[in-house]
Amino acid sequence: MLNFNYPLVLQLLIFILTFSLPVTLSNHEAIESLLHRLDSKRALPPVQEAAARGVLKRLLPTHLSSFEFKIVSKEVCGGDSCFMINNHKKTRHNGPEIIIRGTTGVEIVSGLHWYLKYWCGAHVSWDKTGGIQTTSIPKPGSLPLLKDDGVKIKRPVPWNYYQNVVTSSYSFVWWDWERWEKEVDWMALQGVNLPLAFTGQEAIWQKVFKDFNISSEDLNTFFGGPAFLAWARMGNLHGWGGPLSQNWLDQQLVLQKKIISRMLELGMTPVLPSFSGNVPAALKKIFPSAKITRLGDWNTVDADPRWCCTYLLDPSDPLFVEIGEAFIRKQIKEYGDVTDIYNCDTFNENSPPTSDPDYISTLGAAVYQGISKGDKDAVWLMQGWLFYSDSSFWKPPQMKALLQSVPVGKMIVLDLFAEVKPIWKTSFQFYGTPYIWCMLHNFGGNLEMYGVLDAVGSGPIDARVSANSTMVGVGMCMEGIEHNPIVFELMSEMAFRYEKVKINEWVKSYSHRRYGKAIHQVDAAWEILYHTIYNCTDGIADHNHDYIAVLPDWDPSANDKSGMLNHQKKIYFLPPGNRRYLSQQTPAGMPQAHLWYTPEDVIKALQLFLAGGKNLTGSLTYRYDLVDLTRQVLSKFANQVYIEAITSFQKKNIDALHLNSHKFLQLIKDIDLLLASDDNFLLGTWLESAKKLAVNPSELKQYEWNARTQVTMWFDTNETTQSKLHDYANKFWSGILENYYLPRASTYFSHLSESLRHNEKFNLIEWRKQWIPMSNKWQEGNELYPVKAKGDALTISQSLYEKYFS
């Protein structure tokens, strides 16, 4: 007879039963525990109420006495987060008219925004997309009343996440506190309660690495320049655009503390960075026995070791956990115990050295150990981009190994591209791991009118109510911001919606709010825009590759088939990641521009938009939309003109080539003139914001070079080869069109004409030899560009419509 150790057997049975329960139940309990801990870290109610009043004062100072704010417990909302809007029971003349209660400062401000939108017809967007429309809000004392019971709106899922790890470089890099304060206000109004807080982390790393005997000089070749920090942080590159001065490090750390402080005052939970294994080269010398390998090339031209092939510390090495713990503890020392959620992206567009699931599981466990040793309650938040961009590597065994390498409930995944390519549908809800349904929407901070409103208005609902759903939030994970305000307003609302949005009705309501009144021609224009520009259903990733901004770097004579057009649809891949675009009817072999709607329909929308403009001449939101729509129409028209020019070249028709190339160049000039008429489309603003942060001539030159390079060549070149990422972050800004895109296109067409004149094939290399030095010179330049608009946008737009389409 066997001698059982009953206590041990009982423990074993409990262990087996625990892990036999549905993963969703365990995750649910873990998430509830996390939410409870995060609630305990929030600022006191009076602090949050005061922060909410601060937002109101900055947004609508005339109505400061019209609202009363009050923090309430979650029990009032049935244990969830919510806001409640009610009529105020006045006790004095000129007292508050509306009382808004919420479980946090963010909920209160979200409630304020909801009231202003749906009772006062107001609109709030970024300054660079037209700003706010408050003319429809009645004067104090006359605010619209609610029905007796008021309104209570609960969040269907706990979190509304915000930011992509690269937004810090494409959009935030040159911001000061004044601009950040506006952004945190915008976040609160949109209901964001889980924002990424990545500013200033290099100052923390400097302190950490110093403890491991790495000097500031060693870090000069490790940190990237200000405009390229996001990719240096992820281990894609090092040193490019650097080094970082001590001024920059200190300045950004001070800024980060202000940002985090305001987030906390409003009741947000900041997501802080953690260690992913990316280390300076000097660490290999200091710890020669450590498992440090060099990653492969990431989009360089010649694999230059000055910025290529970064060093990665293997998670299985004890030093990995030691550094990871040190970084978390150093952050807690600087900022306090402000969060339990930390971001880490282990292999962003860099695959692991082996696909062995056991190794990947060990890797994930070590990454989490490095975080949890610094914060015992830590939760690892990971961007799920790798499961899309490197889907050939991350098959089910590898994905499952990574996702289940940490304790249940200790990882949250961002389904980064869910509006186009939802991974939750094909991964058994991330194999039981909690995830956030995210809208990526934008790549590179490009200015392109684009969207998939139907998917945004229904996708989060489908995911949340699906069987065995592990969804715990919604999020906005765009690479760049300050464009397409309609898309972001709808996405932010999904944090509070239980049912799918009727987009047709919502778009009409949006139009009325955005301009402060209903104009039937404008309503008709938006009806068209919803079904065209904002209805991209082809499953193709958004990226602006219009030929003005991304002039094809190709030899059209190499594909000369007597001007034959390519009628077949084929997939065209672009780095970084597998961003897919369907071809249009273009000359065979030519790089493709993405077009997902009938251009004539959008031209009609522009005509209607112009017709309604006489009633909106003073509206900044209307002016922004008019300029953006006119730019969109003209840039797509320019694509066709470019195709006609190339076809003329291939048919050896020099007169037609001259005619069409001249027309293409004139379109660049005309679009530049249009963009110059609105403050929000100026290159000068970007450059001056960069220079404003400099404290000496050396920084001034470096910051301007960073700013100019990111929006043009982006990465390294050689004499005959453009950067693989050239124009990835292209911008339709006045200044860059006339002074960068125009000379580039002009020299290209000149070379085409010369080759026809001499009956020779186009010499692509010779054109590059002329163009690349011109680009490098522009990147190193310091000429000034306007920061104030000139000209009348409505008049210019009308004249351009008549010039090209009447």
PDB file of N, CA, C and O in Angstrom, residues 18-19 21-31 159 379-380 382 387 396 399-415 423-436 466-472:
ATOM      1  N   THR A  18      -6.776  24.570 -10.537  1.00  0.00           N
ATOM      2  CA  THR A  18      -6.633  26.000 -10.815  1.00  0.00           C
ATOM      3  C   THR A  18      -6.296  26.232 -12.275  1.00  0.00           C
ATOM      4  O   THR A  18      -6.867  27.087 -12.947  1.00  0.00           O
ATOM      5  N   PHE A  19      -5.361  25.447 -12.787  1.00  0.00           N
ATOM      6  CA  PHE A  19      -4.933  25.652 -14.162  1.00  0.00           C
ATOM      7  C   PHE A  19      -5.828  24.917 -15.161  1.00  0.00           C
ATOM      8  O   PHE A  19      -5.613  24.984 -16.356  1.00  0.00           O
ATOM      9  N   LEU A  21      -9.162  25.554 -14.929  1.00  0.00           N
ATOM     10  CA  LEU A  21     -10.262  26.496 -15.086  1.00  0.00           C
ATOM     11  C   LEU A  21     -10.074  27.286 -16.372  1.00  0.00           C
ATOM     12  O   LEU A  21      -8.958  27.437 -16.854  1.00  0.00           O
ATOM     13  N   PRO A  22     -11.151  27.824 -16.938  1.00  0.00           N
ATOM     14  CA  PRO A  22     -11.004  28.648 -18.140  1.00  0.00           C
ATOM     15  C   PRO A  22     -10.044  29.798 -17.886  1.00  0.00           C
ATOM     16  O   PRO A  22     -10.104  30.460 -16.852  1.00  0.00           O
ATOM     17  N   VAL A  23      -9.161  30.034 -18.856  1.00  0.00           N
ATOM     18  CA  VAL A  23      -8.159  31.093 -18.700  1.00  0.00           C
ATOM     19  C   VAL A  23      -8.823  32.442 -18.526  1.00  0.00           C
ATOM     20  O   VAL A  23      -8.371  33.296 -17.777  1.00  0.00           O
ATOM     21  N   THR A  24      -9.975  32.629 -19.204  1.00  0.00           N
ATOM     22  CA  THR A  24     -10.643  33.924 -19.126  1.00  0.00           C
ATOM     23  C   THR A  24     -11.059  34.252 -17.697  1.00  0.00           C
ATOM     24  O   THR A  24     -11.038  35.406 -17.294  1.00  0.00           O
ATOM     25  N   LEU A  25     -11.449  33.250 -16.925  1.00  0.00           N
ATOM     26  CA  LEU A  25     -11.838  33.491 -15.535  1.00  0.00           C
ATOM     27  C   LEU A  25     -10.644  33.959 -14.722  1.00  0.00           C
ATOM     28  O   LEU A  25     -10.711  34.942 -14.000  1.00  0.00           O
ATOM     29  N   SER A  26      -9.519  33.272 -14.853  1.00  0.00           N
ATOM     30  CA  SER A  26      -8.317  33.664 -14.129  1.00  0.00           C
ATOM     31  C   SER A  26      -7.860  35.048 -14.555  1.00  0.00           C
ATOM     32  O   SER A  26      -7.460  35.868 -13.726  1.00  0.00           O
ATOM     33  N   ASN A  27      -7.920  35.303 -15.858  1.00  0.00           N
ATOM     34  CA  ASN A  27      -7.537  36.623 -16.351  1.00  0.00           C
ATOM     35  C   ASN A  27      -8.475  37.696 -15.811  1.00  0.00           C
ATOM     36  O   ASN A  27      -8.034  38.791 -15.447  1.00  0.00           O
ATOM     37  N   HIS A  28      -9.758  37.369 -15.770  1.00  0.00           N
ATOM     38  CA  HIS A  28     -10.730  38.332 -15.255  1.00  0.00           C
ATOM     39  C   HIS A  28     -10.409  38.707 -13.817  1.00  0.00           C
ATOM     40  O   HIS A  28     -10.410  39.887 -13.451  1.00  0.00           O
ATOM     41  N   GLU A  29     -10.111  37.703 -13.007  1.00  0.00           N
ATOM     42  CA  GLU A  29      -9.776  37.971 -11.612  1.00  0.00           C
ATOM     43  C   GLU A  29      -8.483  38.774 -11.502  1.00  0.00           C
ATOM     44  O   GLU A  29      -8.373  39.689 -10.672  1.00  0.00           O
ATOM     45  N   ALA A  30      -7.500  38.444 -12.353  1.00  0.00           N
ATOM     46  CA  ALA A  30      -6.227  39.168 -12.320  1.00  0.00           C
ATOM     47  C   ALA A  30      -6.422  40.624 -12.724  1.00  0.00           C
ATOM     48  O   ALA A  30      -5.825  41.537 -12.127  1.00  0.00           O
ATOM     49  N   ILE A  31      -7.249  40.861 -13.742  1.00  0.00           N
ATOM     50  CA  ILE A  31      -7.503  42.230 -14.192  1.00  0.00           C
ATOM     51  C   ILE A  31      -8.249  43.015 -13.119  1.00  0.00           C
ATOM     52  O   ILE A  31      -7.946  44.194 -12.864  1.00  0.00           O
ATOM     53  N   TRP A 159     -10.298  50.096 -20.151  1.00  0.00           N
ATOM     54  CA  TRP A 159      -9.251  51.016 -20.582  1.00  0.00           C
ATOM     55  C   TRP A 159      -9.484  51.634 -21.945  1.00  0.00           C
ATOM     56  O   TRP A 159     -10.036  51.008 -22.851  1.00  0.00           O
ATOM     57  N   VAL A 379       2.632  44.527 -14.705  1.00  0.00           N
ATOM     58  CA  VAL A 379       1.945  43.911 -15.839  1.00  0.00           C
ATOM     59  C   VAL A 379       2.664  44.376 -17.100  1.00  0.00           C
ATOM     60  O   VAL A 379       2.951  45.558 -17.275  1.00  0.00           O
ATOM     61  N   TRP A 380       2.965  43.420 -17.970  1.00  0.00           N
ATOM     62  CA  TRP A 380       3.693  43.690 -19.212  1.00  0.00           C
ATOM     63  C   TRP A 380       2.682  44.018 -20.315  1.00  0.00           C
ATOM     64  O   TRP A 380       1.836  43.201 -20.657  1.00  0.00           O
ATOM     65  N   MET A 382       2.338  44.848 -24.253  1.00  0.00           N
ATOM     66  CA  MET A 382       3.145  44.620 -25.458  1.00  0.00           C
ATOM     67  C   MET A 382       2.355  44.973 -26.714  1.00  0.00           C
ATOM     68  O   MET A 382       1.187  44.616 -26.852  1.00  0.00           O
ATOM     69  N   PHE A 387       3.054  40.397 -34.621  1.00  0.00           N
ATOM     70  CA  PHE A 387       2.248  39.278 -35.098  1.00  0.00           C
ATOM     71  C   PHE A 387       1.679  39.545 -36.492  1.00  0.00           C
ATOM     72  O   PHE A 387       1.271  38.612 -37.191  1.00  0.00           O
ATOM     73  N   PRO A 396       1.300  30.099 -34.838  1.00  0.00           N
ATOM     74  CA  PRO A 396       0.640  29.800 -33.546  1.00  0.00           C
ATOM     75  C   PRO A 396       1.557  29.272 -32.445  1.00  0.00           C
ATOM     76  O   PRO A 396       1.471  29.757 -31.304  1.00  0.00           O
ATOM     77  N   MET A 399       3.691  32.313 -31.237  1.00  0.00           N
ATOM     78  CA  MET A 399       2.859  33.321 -30.598  1.00  0.00           C
ATOM     79  C   MET A 399       2.379  32.844 -29.226  1.00  0.00           C
ATOM     80  O   MET A 399       2.454  33.583 -28.229  1.00  0.00           O
ATOM     81  N   LYS A 400       1.906  31.626 -29.184  1.00  0.00           N
ATOM     82  CA  LYS A 400       1.405  31.074 -27.923  1.00  0.00           C
ATOM     83  C   LYS A 400       2.517  30.994 -26.882  1.00  0.00           C
ATOM     84  O   LYS A 400       2.303  31.289 -25.702  1.00  0.00           O
ATOM     85  N   ALA A 401       3.716  30.618 -27.324  1.00  0.00           N
ATOM     86  CA  ALA A 401       4.849  30.506 -26.397  1.00  0.00           C
ATOM     87  C   ALA A 401       5.163  31.840 -25.751  1.00  0.00           C
ATOM     88  O   ALA A 401       5.437  31.914 -24.541  1.00  0.00           O
ATOM     89  N   LEU A 402       5.124  32.923 -26.538  1.00  0.00           N
ATOM     90  CA  LEU A 402       5.423  34.243 -25.993  1.00  0.00           C
ATOM     91  C   LEU A 402       4.298  34.724 -25.082  1.00  0.00           C
ATOM     92  O   LEU A 402       4.548  35.193 -23.960  1.00  0.00           O
ATOM     93  N   LEU A 403       3.068  34.601 -25.546  1.00  0.00           N
ATOM     94  CA  LEU A 403       1.933  35.127 -24.793  1.00  0.00           C
ATOM     95  C   LEU A 403       1.710  34.398 -23.471  1.00  0.00           C
ATOM     96  O   LEU A 403       1.234  34.987 -22.501  1.00  0.00           O
ATOM     97  N   GLN A 404       2.030  33.112 -23.438  1.00  0.00           N
ATOM     98  CA  GLN A 404       1.808  32.333 -22.216  1.00  0.00           C
ATOM     99  C   GLN A 404       3.088  32.115 -21.415  1.00  0.00           C
ATOM    100  O   GLN A 404       3.162  31.240 -20.568  1.00  0.00           O
ATOM    101  N   SER A 405       4.085  32.950 -21.670  1.00  0.00           N
ATOM    102  CA  SER A 405       5.360  32.821 -20.955  1.00  0.00           C
ATOM    103  C   SER A 405       5.352  33.545 -19.613  1.00  0.00           C
ATOM    104  O   SER A 405       6.301  33.435 -18.848  1.00  0.00           O
ATOM    105  N   VAL A 406       4.298  34.272 -19.339  1.00  0.00           N
ATOM    106  CA  VAL A 406       4.204  35.032 -18.086  1.00  0.00           C
ATOM    107  C   VAL A 406       2.998  34.537 -17.304  1.00  0.00           C
ATOM    108  O   VAL A 406       2.102  33.893 -17.862  1.00  0.00           O
ATOM    109  N   PRO A 407       2.932  34.833 -16.013  1.00  0.00           N
ATOM    110  CA  PRO A 407       1.779  34.401 -15.218  1.00  0.00           C
ATOM    111  C   PRO A 407       0.469  34.946 -15.785  1.00  0.00           C
ATOM    112  O   PRO A 407       0.441  36.012 -16.416  1.00  0.00           O
ATOM    113  N   VAL A 408      -0.610  34.222 -15.557  1.00  0.00           N
ATOM    114  CA  VAL A 408      -1.928  34.620 -16.059  1.00  0.00           C
ATOM    115  C   VAL A 408      -2.280  36.019 -15.566  1.00  0.00           C
ATOM    116  O   VAL A 408      -2.114  36.337 -14.383  1.00  0.00           O
ATOM    117  N   GLY A 409      -2.733  36.854 -16.490  1.00  0.00           N
ATOM    118  CA  GLY A 409      -3.142  38.205 -16.135  1.00  0.00           C
ATOM    119  C   GLY A 409      -2.013  39.201 -16.035  1.00  0.00           C
ATOM    120  O   GLY A 409      -2.247  40.371 -15.707  1.00  0.00           O
ATOM    121  N   LYS A 410      -0.774  38.762 -16.306  1.00  0.00           N
ATOM    122  CA  LYS A 410       0.377  39.665 -16.176  1.00  0.00           C
ATOM    123  C   LYS A 410       0.859  40.204 -17.523  1.00  0.00           C
ATOM    124  O   LYS A 410       1.920  40.813 -17.604  1.00  0.00           O
ATOM    125  N   MET A 411       0.091  39.955 -18.573  1.00  0.00           N
ATOM    126  CA  MET A 411       0.406  40.530 -19.873  1.00  0.00           C
ATOM    127  C   MET A 411      -0.873  41.064 -20.509  1.00  0.00           C
ATOM    128  O   MET A 411      -1.934  40.460 -20.405  1.00  0.00           O
ATOM    129  N   ILE A 412      -0.758  42.216 -21.152  1.00  0.00           N
ATOM    130  CA  ILE A 412      -1.838  42.790 -21.962  1.00  0.00           C
ATOM    131  C   ILE A 412      -1.255  43.074 -23.341  1.00  0.00           C
ATOM    132  O   ILE A 412      -0.181  43.666 -23.458  1.00  0.00           O
ATOM    133  N   VAL A 413      -1.946  42.620 -24.378  1.00  0.00           N
ATOM    134  CA  VAL A 413      -1.469  42.815 -25.747  1.00  0.00           C
ATOM    135  C   VAL A 413      -2.290  43.897 -26.431  1.00  0.00           C
ATOM    136  O   VAL A 413      -3.517  43.961 -26.256  1.00  0.00           O
ATOM    137  N   LEU A 414      -1.631  44.740 -27.192  1.00  0.00           N
ATOM    138  CA  LEU A 414      -2.327  45.707 -28.028  1.00  0.00           C
ATOM    139  C   LEU A 414      -2.545  45.079 -29.399  1.00  0.00           C
ATOM    140  O   LEU A 414      -1.583  44.785 -30.114  1.00  0.00           O
ATOM    141  N   ASP A 415      -3.807  44.830 -29.744  1.00  0.00           N
ATOM    142  CA  ASP A 415      -4.123  44.362 -31.099  1.00  0.00           C
ATOM    143  C   ASP A 415      -4.037  45.586 -31.993  1.00  0.00           C
ATOM    144  O   ASP A 415      -5.024  46.227 -32.334  1.00  0.00           O
ATOM    145  N   ILE A 423      -5.983  40.633 -35.088  1.00  0.00           N
ATOM    146  CA  ILE A 423      -5.324  39.371 -34.748  1.00  0.00           C
ATOM    147  C   ILE A 423      -6.180  38.556 -33.785  1.00  0.00           C
ATOM    148  O   ILE A 423      -6.085  37.333 -33.736  1.00  0.00           O
ATOM    149  N   TRP A 424      -7.054  39.228 -33.018  1.00  0.00           N
ATOM    150  CA  TRP A 424      -7.857  38.494 -32.033  1.00  0.00           C
ATOM    151  C   TRP A 424      -8.706  37.404 -32.691  1.00  0.00           C
ATOM    152  O   TRP A 424      -8.973  36.367 -32.083  1.00  0.00           O
ATOM    153  N   LYS A 425      -9.094  37.622 -33.927  1.00  0.00           N
ATOM    154  CA  LYS A 425      -9.962  36.658 -34.609  1.00  0.00           C
ATOM    155  C   LYS A 425      -9.236  35.365 -34.969  1.00  0.00           C
ATOM    156  O   LYS A 425      -9.858  34.309 -35.074  1.00  0.00           O
ATOM    157  N   THR A 426      -7.927  35.445 -35.199  1.00  0.00           N
ATOM    158  CA  THR A 426      -7.175  34.290 -35.694  1.00  0.00           C
ATOM    159  C   THR A 426      -6.230  33.702 -34.649  1.00  0.00           C
ATOM    160  O   THR A 426      -5.453  32.805 -34.961  1.00  0.00           O
ATOM    161  N   SER A 427      -6.288  34.210 -33.432  1.00  0.00           N
ATOM    162  CA  SER A 427      -5.339  33.763 -32.409  1.00  0.00           C
ATOM    163  C   SER A 427      -6.036  33.219 -31.165  1.00  0.00           C
ATOM    164  O   SER A 427      -5.436  33.195 -30.079  1.00  0.00           O
ATOM    165  N   PHE A 428      -7.307  32.793 -31.328  1.00  0.00           N
ATOM    166  CA  PHE A 428      -8.069  32.327 -30.164  1.00  0.00           C
ATOM    167  C   PHE A 428      -7.997  33.373 -29.044  1.00  0.00           C
ATOM    168  O   PHE A 428      -7.647  33.082 -27.910  1.00  0.00           O
ATOM    169  N   GLN A 429      -8.316  34.631 -29.438  1.00  0.00           N
ATOM    170  CA  GLN A 429      -8.300  35.749 -28.486  1.00  0.00           C
ATOM    171  C   GLN A 429      -6.942  35.828 -27.782  1.00  0.00           C
ATOM    172  O   GLN A 429      -6.841  35.949 -26.565  1.00  0.00           O
ATOM    173  N   PHE A 430      -5.895  35.804 -28.597  1.00  0.00           N
ATOM    174  CA  PHE A 430      -4.521  35.869 -28.084  1.00  0.00           C
ATOM    175  C   PHE A 430      -4.252  34.767 -27.046  1.00  0.00           C
ATOM    176  O   PHE A 430      -3.567  34.983 -26.051  1.00  0.00           O
ATOM    177  N   TYR A 431      -4.800  33.607 -27.321  1.00  0.00           N
ATOM    178  CA  TYR A 431      -4.577  32.423 -26.480  1.00  0.00           C
ATOM    179  C   TYR A 431      -4.854  32.705 -25.010  1.00  0.00           C
ATOM    180  O   TYR A 431      -4.111  32.295 -24.117  1.00  0.00           O
ATOM    181  N   GLY A 432      -5.958  33.431 -24.785  1.00  0.00           N
ATOM    182  CA  GLY A 432      -6.394  33.693 -23.420  1.00  0.00           C
ATOM    183  C   GLY A 432      -5.789  34.928 -22.786  1.00  0.00           C
ATOM    184  O   GLY A 432      -6.121  35.257 -21.649  1.00  0.00           O
ATOM    185  N   THR A 433      -4.919  35.632 -23.493  1.00  0.00           N
ATOM    186  CA  THR A 433      -4.264  36.827 -22.937  1.00  0.00           C
ATOM    187  C   THR A 433      -5.160  38.052 -23.117  1.00  0.00           C
ATOM    188  O   THR A 433      -5.686  38.276 -24.207  1.00  0.00           O
ATOM    189  N   PRO A 434      -5.341  38.859 -22.081  1.00  0.00           N
ATOM    190  CA  PRO A 434      -6.132  40.087 -22.234  1.00  0.00           C
ATOM    191  C   PRO A 434      -5.531  40.994 -23.316  1.00  0.00           C
ATOM    192  O   PRO A 434      -4.314  41.094 -23.428  1.00  0.00           O
ATOM    193  N   TYR A 435      -6.405  41.627 -24.083  1.00  0.00           N
ATOM    194  CA  TYR A 435      -5.908  42.483 -25.152  1.00  0.00           C
ATOM    195  C   TYR A 435      -6.763  43.733 -25.280  1.00  0.00           C
ATOM    196  O   TYR A 435      -7.899  43.800 -24.802  1.00  0.00           O
ATOM    197  N   ILE A 436      -6.205  44.727 -25.948  1.00  0.00           N
ATOM    198  CA  ILE A 436      -6.884  45.995 -26.218  1.00  0.00           C
ATOM    199  C   ILE A 436      -7.069  46.132 -27.725  1.00  0.00           C
ATOM    200  O   ILE A 436      -6.103  46.017 -28.483  1.00  0.00           O
ATOM    201  N   SER A 466     -17.847  38.836 -28.595  1.00  0.00           N
ATOM    202  CA  SER A 466     -17.528  37.534 -29.176  1.00  0.00           C
ATOM    203  C   SER A 466     -17.353  36.480 -28.080  1.00  0.00           C
ATOM    204  O   SER A 466     -17.086  36.802 -26.916  1.00  0.00           O
ATOM    205  N   ALA A 467     -17.511  35.229 -28.467  1.00  0.00           N
ATOM    206  CA  ALA A 467     -17.383  34.130 -27.502  1.00  0.00           C
ATOM    207  C   ALA A 467     -15.987  34.099 -26.900  1.00  0.00           C
ATOM    208  O   ALA A 467     -14.986  34.260 -27.598  1.00  0.00           O
ATOM    209  N   ASN A 468     -15.919  33.923 -25.582  1.00  0.00           N
ATOM    210  CA  ASN A 468     -14.645  33.820 -24.852  1.00  0.00           C
ATOM    211  C   ASN A 468     -13.765  35.050 -25.040  1.00  0.00           C
ATOM    212  O   ASN A 468     -12.540  34.952 -25.074  1.00  0.00           O
ATOM    213  N   SER A 469     -14.391  36.199 -25.156  1.00  0.00           N
ATOM    214  CA  SER A 469     -13.631  37.433 -25.393  1.00  0.00           C
ATOM    215  C   SER A 469     -12.683  37.731 -24.236  1.00  0.00           C
ATOM    216  O   SER A 469     -13.042  37.590 -23.066  1.00  0.00           O
ATOM    217  N   THR A 470     -11.481  38.147 -24.578  1.00  0.00           N
ATOM    218  CA  THR A 470     -10.500  38.573 -23.569  1.00  0.00           C
ATOM    219  C   THR A 470     -10.187  40.065 -23.708  1.00  0.00           C
ATOM    220  O   THR A 470      -9.190  40.553 -23.189  1.00  0.00           O
ATOM    221  N   MET A 471     -11.046  40.781 -24.411  1.00  0.00           N
ATOM    222  CA  MET A 471     -10.836  42.218 -24.648  1.00  0.00           C
ATOM    223  C   MET A 471     -11.034  43.015 -23.364  1.00  0.00           C
ATOM    224  O   MET A 471     -12.018  42.847 -22.654  1.00  0.00           O
ATOM    225  N   VAL A 472     -10.073  43.907 -23.068  1.00  0.00           N
ATOM    226  CA  VAL A 472     -10.144  44.715 -21.851  1.00  0.00           C
ATOM    227  C   VAL A 472     -10.029  46.211 -22.130  1.00  0.00           C
ATOM    228  O   VAL A 472      -9.923  47.013 -21.208  1.00  0.00           O
TER     229      VAL A 472
END
